[in-house]
XYZ file of C-alpha atoms in Angstrom:
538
model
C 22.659 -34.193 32.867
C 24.897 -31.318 31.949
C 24.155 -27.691 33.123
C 24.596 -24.869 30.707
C 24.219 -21.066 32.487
C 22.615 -17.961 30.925
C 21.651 -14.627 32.263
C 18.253 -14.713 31.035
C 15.948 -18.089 30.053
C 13.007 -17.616 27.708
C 9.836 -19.625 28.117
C 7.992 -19.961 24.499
C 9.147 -18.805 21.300
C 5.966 -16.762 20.379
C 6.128 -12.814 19.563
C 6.428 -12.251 22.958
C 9.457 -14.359 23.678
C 11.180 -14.104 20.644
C 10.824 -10.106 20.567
C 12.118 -10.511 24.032
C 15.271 -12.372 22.835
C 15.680 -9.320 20.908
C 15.720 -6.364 23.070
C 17.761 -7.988 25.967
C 20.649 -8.512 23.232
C 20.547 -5.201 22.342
C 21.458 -4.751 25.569
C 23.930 -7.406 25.276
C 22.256 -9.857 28.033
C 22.843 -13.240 26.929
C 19.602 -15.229 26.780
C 18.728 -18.539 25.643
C 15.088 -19.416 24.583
C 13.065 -22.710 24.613
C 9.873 -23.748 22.290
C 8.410 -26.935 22.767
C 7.445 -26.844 19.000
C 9.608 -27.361 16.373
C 8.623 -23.910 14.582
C 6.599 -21.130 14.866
C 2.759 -21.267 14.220
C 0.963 -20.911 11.194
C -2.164 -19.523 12.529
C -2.491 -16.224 12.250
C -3.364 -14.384 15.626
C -2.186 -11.219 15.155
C -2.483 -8.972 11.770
C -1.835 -5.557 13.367
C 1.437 -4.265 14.767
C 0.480 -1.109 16.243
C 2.430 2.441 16.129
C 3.968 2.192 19.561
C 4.840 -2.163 18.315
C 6.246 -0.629 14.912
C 8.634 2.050 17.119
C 9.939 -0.725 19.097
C 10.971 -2.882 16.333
C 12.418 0.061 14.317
C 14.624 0.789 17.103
C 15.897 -2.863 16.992
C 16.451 -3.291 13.009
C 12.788 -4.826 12.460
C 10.782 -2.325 10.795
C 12.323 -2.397 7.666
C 11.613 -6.212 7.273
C 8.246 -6.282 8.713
C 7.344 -3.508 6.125
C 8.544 -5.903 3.387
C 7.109 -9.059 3.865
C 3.729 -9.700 2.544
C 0.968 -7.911 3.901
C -2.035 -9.306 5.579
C -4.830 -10.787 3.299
C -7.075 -8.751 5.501
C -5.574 -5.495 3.442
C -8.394 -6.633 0.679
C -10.797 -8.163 3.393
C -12.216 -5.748 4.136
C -15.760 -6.827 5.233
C -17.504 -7.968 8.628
C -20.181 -9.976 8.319
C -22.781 -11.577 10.710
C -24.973 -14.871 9.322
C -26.345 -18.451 10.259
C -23.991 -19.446 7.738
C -21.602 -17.831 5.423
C -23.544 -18.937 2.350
C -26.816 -18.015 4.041
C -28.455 -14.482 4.319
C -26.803 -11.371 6.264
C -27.828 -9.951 9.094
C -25.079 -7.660 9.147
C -22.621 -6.494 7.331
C -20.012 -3.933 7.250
C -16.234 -2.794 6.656
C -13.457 -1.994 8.469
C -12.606 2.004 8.314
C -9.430 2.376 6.506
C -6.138 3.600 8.975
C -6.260 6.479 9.899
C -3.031 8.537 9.933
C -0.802 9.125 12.633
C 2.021 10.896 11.291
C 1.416 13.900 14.173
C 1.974 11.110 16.970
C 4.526 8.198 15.720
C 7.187 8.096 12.720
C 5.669 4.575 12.870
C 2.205 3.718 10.971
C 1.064 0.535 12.144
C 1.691 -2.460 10.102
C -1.196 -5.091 8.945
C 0.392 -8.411 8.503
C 0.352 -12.090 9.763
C 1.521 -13.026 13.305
C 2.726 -15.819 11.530
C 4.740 -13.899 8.939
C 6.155 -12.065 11.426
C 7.438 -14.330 14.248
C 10.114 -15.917 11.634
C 11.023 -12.351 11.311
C 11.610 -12.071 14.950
C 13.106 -15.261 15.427
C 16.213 -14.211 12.701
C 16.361 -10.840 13.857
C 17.204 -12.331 17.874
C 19.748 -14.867 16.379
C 21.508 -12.542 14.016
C 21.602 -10.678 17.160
C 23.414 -13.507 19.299
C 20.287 -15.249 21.272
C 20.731 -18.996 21.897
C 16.583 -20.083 19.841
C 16.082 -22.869 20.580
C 12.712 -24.324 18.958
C 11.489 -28.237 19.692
C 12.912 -27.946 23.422
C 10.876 -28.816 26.292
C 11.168 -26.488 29.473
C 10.524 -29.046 32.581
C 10.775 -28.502 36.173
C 12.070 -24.921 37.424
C 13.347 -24.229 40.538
C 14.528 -20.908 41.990
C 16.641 -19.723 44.759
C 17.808 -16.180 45.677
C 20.728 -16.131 43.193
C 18.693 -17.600 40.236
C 16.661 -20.104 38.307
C 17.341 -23.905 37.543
C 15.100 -25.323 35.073
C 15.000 -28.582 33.214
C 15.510 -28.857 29.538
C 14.737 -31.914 26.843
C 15.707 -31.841 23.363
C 12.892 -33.402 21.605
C 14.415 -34.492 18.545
C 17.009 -36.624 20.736
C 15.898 -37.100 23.841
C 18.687 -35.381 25.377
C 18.560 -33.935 29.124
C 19.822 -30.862 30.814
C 19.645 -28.235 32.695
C 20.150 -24.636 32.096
C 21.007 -22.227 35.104
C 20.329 -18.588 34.654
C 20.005 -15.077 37.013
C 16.179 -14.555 35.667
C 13.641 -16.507 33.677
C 10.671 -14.941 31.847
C 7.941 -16.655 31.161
C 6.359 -15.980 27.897
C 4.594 -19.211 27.722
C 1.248 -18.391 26.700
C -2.036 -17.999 28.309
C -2.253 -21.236 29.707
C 1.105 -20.722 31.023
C 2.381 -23.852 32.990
C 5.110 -21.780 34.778
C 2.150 -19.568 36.392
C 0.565 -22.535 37.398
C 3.665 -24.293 38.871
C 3.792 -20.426 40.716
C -0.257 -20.955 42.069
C -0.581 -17.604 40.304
C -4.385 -17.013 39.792
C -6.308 -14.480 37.528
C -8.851 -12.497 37.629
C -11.239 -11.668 35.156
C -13.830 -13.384 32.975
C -13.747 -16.270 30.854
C -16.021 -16.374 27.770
C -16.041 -19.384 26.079
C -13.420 -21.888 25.107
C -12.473 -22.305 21.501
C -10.531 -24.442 18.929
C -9.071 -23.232 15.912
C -9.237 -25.552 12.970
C -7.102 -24.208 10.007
C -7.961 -25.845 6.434
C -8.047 -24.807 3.010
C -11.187 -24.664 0.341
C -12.723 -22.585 -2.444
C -15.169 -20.554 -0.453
C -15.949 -18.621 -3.883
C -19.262 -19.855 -4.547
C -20.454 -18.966 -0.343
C -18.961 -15.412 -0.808
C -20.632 -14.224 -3.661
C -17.949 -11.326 -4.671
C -17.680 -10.046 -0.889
C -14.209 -9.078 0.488
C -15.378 -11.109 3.641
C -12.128 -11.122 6.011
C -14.513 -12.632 9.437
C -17.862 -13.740 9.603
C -19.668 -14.238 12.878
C -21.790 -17.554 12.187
C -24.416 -19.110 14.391
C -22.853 -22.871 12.497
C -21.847 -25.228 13.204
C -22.500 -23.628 17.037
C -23.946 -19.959 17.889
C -20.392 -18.090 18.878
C -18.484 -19.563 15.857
C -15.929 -17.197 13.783
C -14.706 -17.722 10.372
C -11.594 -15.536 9.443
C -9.149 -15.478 6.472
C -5.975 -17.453 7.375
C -2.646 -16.100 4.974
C -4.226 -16.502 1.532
C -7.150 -16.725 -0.896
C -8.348 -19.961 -0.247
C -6.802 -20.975 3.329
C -8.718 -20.204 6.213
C -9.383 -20.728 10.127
C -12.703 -21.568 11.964
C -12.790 -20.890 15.581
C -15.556 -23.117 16.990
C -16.632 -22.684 20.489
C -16.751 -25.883 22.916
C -17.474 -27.108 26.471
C -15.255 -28.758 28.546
C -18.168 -28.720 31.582
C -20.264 -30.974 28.974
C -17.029 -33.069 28.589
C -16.467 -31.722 25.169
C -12.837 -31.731 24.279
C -9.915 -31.419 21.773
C -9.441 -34.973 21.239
C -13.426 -34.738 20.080
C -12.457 -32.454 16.861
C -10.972 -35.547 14.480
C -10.331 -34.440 11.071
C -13.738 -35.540 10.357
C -15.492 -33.429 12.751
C -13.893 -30.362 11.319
C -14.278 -31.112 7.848
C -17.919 -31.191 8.981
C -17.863 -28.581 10.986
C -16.433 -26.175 8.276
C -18.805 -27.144 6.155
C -21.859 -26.517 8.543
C -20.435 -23.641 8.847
C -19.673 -22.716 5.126
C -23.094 -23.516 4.175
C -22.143 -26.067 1.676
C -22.603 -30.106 2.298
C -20.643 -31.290 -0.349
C -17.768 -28.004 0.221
C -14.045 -30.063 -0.686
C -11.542 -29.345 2.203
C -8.505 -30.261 3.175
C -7.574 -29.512 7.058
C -4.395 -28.347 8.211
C -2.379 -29.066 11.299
C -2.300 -26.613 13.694
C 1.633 -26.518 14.025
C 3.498 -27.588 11.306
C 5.449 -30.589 11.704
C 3.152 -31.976 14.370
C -0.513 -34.225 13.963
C -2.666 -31.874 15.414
C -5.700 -31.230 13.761
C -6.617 -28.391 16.004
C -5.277 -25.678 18.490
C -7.318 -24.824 21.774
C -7.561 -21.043 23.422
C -9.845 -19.107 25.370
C -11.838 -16.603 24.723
C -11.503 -14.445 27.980
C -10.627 -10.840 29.211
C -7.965 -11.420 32.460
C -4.772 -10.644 34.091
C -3.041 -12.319 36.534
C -3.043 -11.268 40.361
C 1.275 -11.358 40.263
C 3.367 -10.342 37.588
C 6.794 -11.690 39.081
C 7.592 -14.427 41.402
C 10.852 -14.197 42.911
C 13.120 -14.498 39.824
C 10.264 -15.770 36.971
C 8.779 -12.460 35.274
C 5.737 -13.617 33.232
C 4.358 -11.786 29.957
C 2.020 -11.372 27.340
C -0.412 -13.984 26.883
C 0.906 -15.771 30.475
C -0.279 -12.730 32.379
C -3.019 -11.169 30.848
C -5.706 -12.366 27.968
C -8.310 -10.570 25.765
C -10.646 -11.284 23.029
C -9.040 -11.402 19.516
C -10.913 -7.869 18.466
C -8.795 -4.642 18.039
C -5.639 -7.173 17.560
C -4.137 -5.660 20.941
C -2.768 -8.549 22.636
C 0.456 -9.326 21.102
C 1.183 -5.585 21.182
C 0.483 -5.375 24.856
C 2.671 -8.477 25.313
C 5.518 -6.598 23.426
C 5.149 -3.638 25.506
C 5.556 -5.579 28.440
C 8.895 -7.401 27.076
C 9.993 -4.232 26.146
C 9.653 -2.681 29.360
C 11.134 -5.246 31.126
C 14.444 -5.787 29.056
C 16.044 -2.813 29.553
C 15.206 -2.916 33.803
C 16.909 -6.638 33.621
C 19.731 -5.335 31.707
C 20.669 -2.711 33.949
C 20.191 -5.268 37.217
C 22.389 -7.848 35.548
C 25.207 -5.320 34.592
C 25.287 -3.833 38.121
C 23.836 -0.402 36.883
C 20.658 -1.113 39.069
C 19.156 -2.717 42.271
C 17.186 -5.407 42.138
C 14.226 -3.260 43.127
C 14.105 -1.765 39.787
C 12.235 -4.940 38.455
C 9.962 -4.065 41.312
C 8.503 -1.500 38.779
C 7.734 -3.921 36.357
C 3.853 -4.566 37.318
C 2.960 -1.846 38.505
C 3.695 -0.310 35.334
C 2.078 -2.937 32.810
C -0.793 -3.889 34.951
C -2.639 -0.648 34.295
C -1.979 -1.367 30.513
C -3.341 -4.351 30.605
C -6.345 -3.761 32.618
C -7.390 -1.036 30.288
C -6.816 -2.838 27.507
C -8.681 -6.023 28.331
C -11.729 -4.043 28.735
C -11.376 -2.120 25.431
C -11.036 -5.598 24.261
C -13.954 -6.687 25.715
C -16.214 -3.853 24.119
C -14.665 -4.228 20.599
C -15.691 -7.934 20.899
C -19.026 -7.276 22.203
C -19.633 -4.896 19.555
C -18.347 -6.939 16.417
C -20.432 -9.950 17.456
C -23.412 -7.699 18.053
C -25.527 -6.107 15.462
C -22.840 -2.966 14.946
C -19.333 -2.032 14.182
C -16.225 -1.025 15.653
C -16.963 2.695 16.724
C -14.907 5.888 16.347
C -14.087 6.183 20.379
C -12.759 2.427 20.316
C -10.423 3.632 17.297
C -8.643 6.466 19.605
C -8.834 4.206 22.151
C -6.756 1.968 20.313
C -4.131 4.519 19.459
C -4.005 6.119 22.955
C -3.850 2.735 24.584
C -0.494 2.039 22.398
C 0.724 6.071 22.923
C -0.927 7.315 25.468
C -0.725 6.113 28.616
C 1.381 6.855 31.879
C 3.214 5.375 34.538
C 3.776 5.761 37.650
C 5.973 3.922 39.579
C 9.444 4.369 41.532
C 10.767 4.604 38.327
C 9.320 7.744 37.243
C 9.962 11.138 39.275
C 6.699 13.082 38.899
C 6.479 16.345 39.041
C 4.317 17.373 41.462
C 3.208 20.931 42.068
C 5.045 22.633 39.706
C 2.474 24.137 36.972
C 4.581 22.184 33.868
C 2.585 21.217 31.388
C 0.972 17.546 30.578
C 2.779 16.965 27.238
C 6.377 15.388 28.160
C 4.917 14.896 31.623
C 7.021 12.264 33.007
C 5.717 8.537 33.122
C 4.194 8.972 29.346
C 5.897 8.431 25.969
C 8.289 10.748 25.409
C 6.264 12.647 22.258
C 7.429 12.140 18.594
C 9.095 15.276 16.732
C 10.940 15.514 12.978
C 14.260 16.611 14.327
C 17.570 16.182 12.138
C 21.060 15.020 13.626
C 23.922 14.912 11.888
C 22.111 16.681 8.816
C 19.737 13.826 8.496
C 16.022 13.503 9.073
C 15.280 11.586 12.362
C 12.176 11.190 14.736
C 12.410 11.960 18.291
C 12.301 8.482 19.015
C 15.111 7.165 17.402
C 17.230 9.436 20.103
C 16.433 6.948 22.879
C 18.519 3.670 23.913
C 19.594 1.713 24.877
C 20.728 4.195 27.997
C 19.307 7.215 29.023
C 18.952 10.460 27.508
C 19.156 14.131 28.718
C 17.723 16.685 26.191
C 18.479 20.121 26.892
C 16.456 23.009 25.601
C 18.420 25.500 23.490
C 18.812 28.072 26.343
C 20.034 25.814 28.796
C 22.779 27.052 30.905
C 25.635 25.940 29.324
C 28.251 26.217 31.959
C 26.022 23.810 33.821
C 26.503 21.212 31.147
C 27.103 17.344 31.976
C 29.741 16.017 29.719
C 28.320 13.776 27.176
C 28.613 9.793 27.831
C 29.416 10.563 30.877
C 28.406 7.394 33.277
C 26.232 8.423 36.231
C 24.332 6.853 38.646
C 26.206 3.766 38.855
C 27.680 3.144 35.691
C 24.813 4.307 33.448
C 25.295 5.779 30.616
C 23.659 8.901 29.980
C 24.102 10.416 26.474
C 23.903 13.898 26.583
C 22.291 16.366 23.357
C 21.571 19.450 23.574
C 18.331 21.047 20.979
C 20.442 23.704 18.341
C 23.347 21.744 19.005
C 24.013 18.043 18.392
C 19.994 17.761 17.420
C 18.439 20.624 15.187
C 14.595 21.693 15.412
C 13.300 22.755 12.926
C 9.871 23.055 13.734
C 10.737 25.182 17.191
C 8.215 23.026 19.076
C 10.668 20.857 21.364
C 9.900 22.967 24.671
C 6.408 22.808 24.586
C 6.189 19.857 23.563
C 8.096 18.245 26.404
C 6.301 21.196 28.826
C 9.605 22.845 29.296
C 10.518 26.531 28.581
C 13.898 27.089 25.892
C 15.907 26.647 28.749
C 14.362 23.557 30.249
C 15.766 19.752 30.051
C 14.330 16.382 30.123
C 15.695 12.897 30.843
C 14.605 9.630 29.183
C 14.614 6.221 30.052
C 15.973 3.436 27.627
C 12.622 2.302 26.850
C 11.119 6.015 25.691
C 9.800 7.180 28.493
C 9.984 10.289 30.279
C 11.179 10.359 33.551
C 12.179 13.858 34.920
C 12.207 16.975 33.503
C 12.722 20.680 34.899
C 11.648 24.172 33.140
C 15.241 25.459 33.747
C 18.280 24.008 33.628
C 20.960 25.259 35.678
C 24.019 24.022 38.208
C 21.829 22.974 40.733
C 19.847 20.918 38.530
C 22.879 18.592 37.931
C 22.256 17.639 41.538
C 18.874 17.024 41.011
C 19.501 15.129 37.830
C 21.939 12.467 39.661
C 19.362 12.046 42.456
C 16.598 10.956 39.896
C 18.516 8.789 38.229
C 19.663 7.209 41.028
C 15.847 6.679 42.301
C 14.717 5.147 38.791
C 17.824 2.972 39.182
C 17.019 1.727 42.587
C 20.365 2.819 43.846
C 21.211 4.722 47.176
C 20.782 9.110 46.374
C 23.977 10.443 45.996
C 25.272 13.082 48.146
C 26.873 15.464 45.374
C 26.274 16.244 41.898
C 27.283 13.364 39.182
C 27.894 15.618 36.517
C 29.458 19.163 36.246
């Protein structure tokens, strides 16, 4: 076998991977990525990129292509119903609330369309970009050691064997994850019910009446089933719960069974269908998942990083686990990146769960509740909703790579280890968001009164080679609004630094020369590096 090397090796060539493949090449890490299926899915999953999701891929060249593909059939799907069958009577029924706005939080409104639509997206976007995609590849055995990874590789198509050496690997390999279970990683949390998706297409005119029915929670052809819209008028996906413990399996759903089943749960005996394979260009009939609200008890193992659905799972409801799993990508590109260029120590990946765990903790039980509540007899409430938006914008971190501030009576907006807040601002006489200021290195804004013979020179590399872009508010960035000190709870004269990925990591109410000391020694504590002794900057 031959051995190719990398810097970074993708495991599965869902969102999460592939939108991984994308923000370590804007970094310029090379990565290679391997799917064991020959494209990406056709099911659904997904149908809502959030705000925070929406950001991230604007800052990477996405947003402009996800707003442009088709949107989700759920846009005129509105309704949630609750029958025996979907023919039958309701005993509830009600819509989805409209978006609400969130033009005072993100530049970003969050998108409603297909997982499915989307991943191709993705998967262009990373090899435009330079990623090695490589779909219809099987990962095999992995080894580490303390310089790297060493994992197995077949071409499926032709049989051919290799290996592939890189410094890091993450596994993005979904929730039943056979790299955490080579690890003996465990979970924690609970696990519903086990479910298989059968996708098919019919005329489900005549069982809908006229309703804009986008999910229906049936008690057909088992109590627990869900019927949901697939990508167009007359395809679909029924997610029937099964149980392993009564030796119930996926090899037990033939095409047969789910024609029946689909029409048990339709409501119509004679209903014509046609069922579709779960992954195109394989003969599955059916794809298996869990229902279940967990994350696992490690995030990292040595040199394997695991993330989204391989380190944390949550009921469909709210559409918040491929955003999570995003996040977490997202968050840990930019920490690899510096590591692998020498601009960090390896202890900066150390950050990594601390970080995302909290996230995903949270957000498995909001999860939970919107699941609990759409299967029950009411609807999706107005405190889940905020919850929703504040889980995607609102939380904080605290780790080593955040420098909190302590004692010292700043305010809570801009506080560092949140989401450094969204502002119109104009640069270079056009209209910009506060967010599209950060990245890929990190950021010092200073207030319009800072002390200006205290002034680092712009680009100047600090810290151990990282860049730090310099802009000053009235200067390089105009705001027009006035509100850029208190919204980062600094005074006119204040400044605040920003990581790569957004986030706010110091700040101080006045800038002056001794405060270029203090800057260095941050960044050299978010970057894992020994303090320096003297000021990087003058």
């Amino acid at each position: 076998m031959g051995e190719e090397n990398t810097a970074v090796l993708i495991a599965g060539g869902g969102i999460v991977g592939l939108s991984a493949a994308v923000f370590l090449r804007r970094h310029h890490v090379p990565a290679v990525l391997v799917e064991r299926h020959p494209g990406t899915s056709m099911l659904a999953k997904a149908r809502v990129l959030s705000p925070r999701t929406m950001e991230l891929y604007r800052g990477h060249g996405l947003e402009e292509a996800v707003r442009a593909a088709p949107p989700s059939v759920f846009l005129a799907a509105t309704d949630v119903v609750r029958a025996t069958t979907l023919a039958g009577p309701e005993e509830y029924r009600g819509s989805r609330p409209p978006g609400e706005s969130v033009g005072w939080a993100s530049p970003c409104p969050p998108a409603l369309v297909e997982q499915s639509t989307v991943e191709p997206l993705v998967r262009a976007r990373a090899e435009e970009l330079g990623a090695d995609v490589r779909f219809h590849t099987e990962l095999g055995e992995v080894t580490q050691d303390a310089d790297g990874v060493t994992a197995s590789v077949t071409d499926r198509a032709s049989g051919r064997r290799y290996t592939v050496r890189a410094r890091y690997l993450i596994a993005a390999d979904g929730h039943r994850s056979p790299l955490r279970l080579a690890l003996g990683i465990r979970t924690r949390g609970r696990r519903l019910a086990h479910v298989v998706n059968i996708a098919f297409e019919a005329n489900l005119g005549a069982a809908l009446r006229g309703r804009p029915v986008g999910l229906a929670y049936l008690a057909r052809p088992v109590p627990g089933t869900l019927l949901a819209r697939l990508d167009g008028a007359d395809r679909w996906v029924l997610m029937v719960p099964y149980d392993p413990e009564r030796g119930e399996g996926p090899a037990d759903f033939t095409p047969e069974r789910c024609a029946a089943d689909i029409r048990a749960a339709v409501g119509v005996p004679d209903l014509a269908v046609r069922v579709l394979p779960a992954v195109p260009g394989t003969g599955r009939a059916v794809h298996t998942w869990e229902l279940a609200s967990w994350v696992a008890e490690e995030y990292r193992r040595g040199r394997i990083l695991l993330a989204g659905d391989a380190v944390h799972v949550m009921p469909p409801s709210g559409g918040l686990g491929a955003n999570t799993g995003i996040q977490d990508v997202h968050n840990l590109a930019w920490k690899l990146a510096a590591v692998l260029q020498g601009r960090a120590g390896a202890g900066l990946l150390d950050t990594y769960e601390p970080e995302r765990r909290p996230v995903a903790e949270l957000t498995c039980a909001l999860s939970t509740r919107l699941q609990e509540e759409r299967a029950g007899a009411g609807g999706e409430d107005a405190a889940a909703r905020v919850g929703r938006l504040a889980l995607g914008l609102g939380y904080r971190y605290d780790s080593e790579a955040v420098v909190a501030d302590g004692e010292d009576g700043l305010g809570e907006s801009g506080r560092p280890g949140t989401r450094a807040p969204h502002l119109d601002l104009v640069r270079d006489g056009r209209a910009c968001s506060s967010i599209d200021l950060y990245g890929p290195g990190f950021t010092l804004l200073l207030g319009p009164a800072a002390a200006a013979d205290a002034l680092p020179a712009p680009d100047r590399c600090v810290a151990g080679d990282g860049c730090l872009e310099v802009l000053r508010i009235g200067r390089e960035v105009a705001d027009p609004s006035g509100r850029w000190a208190a919204a980062h709870g600094v005074g006119s004269s204040g400044a605040v630094l920003v990581r790569p990925d957004g986030f706010v990591v110091w700040r101080t109410p006045v800038w002056h020369p001794g405060t270029a000391r203090e800057l260095s020694g941050a960044l050299a504590r978010v970057l894992a590096l020994p303090r320096p002794s003297v000021a990087a900057g003058r």
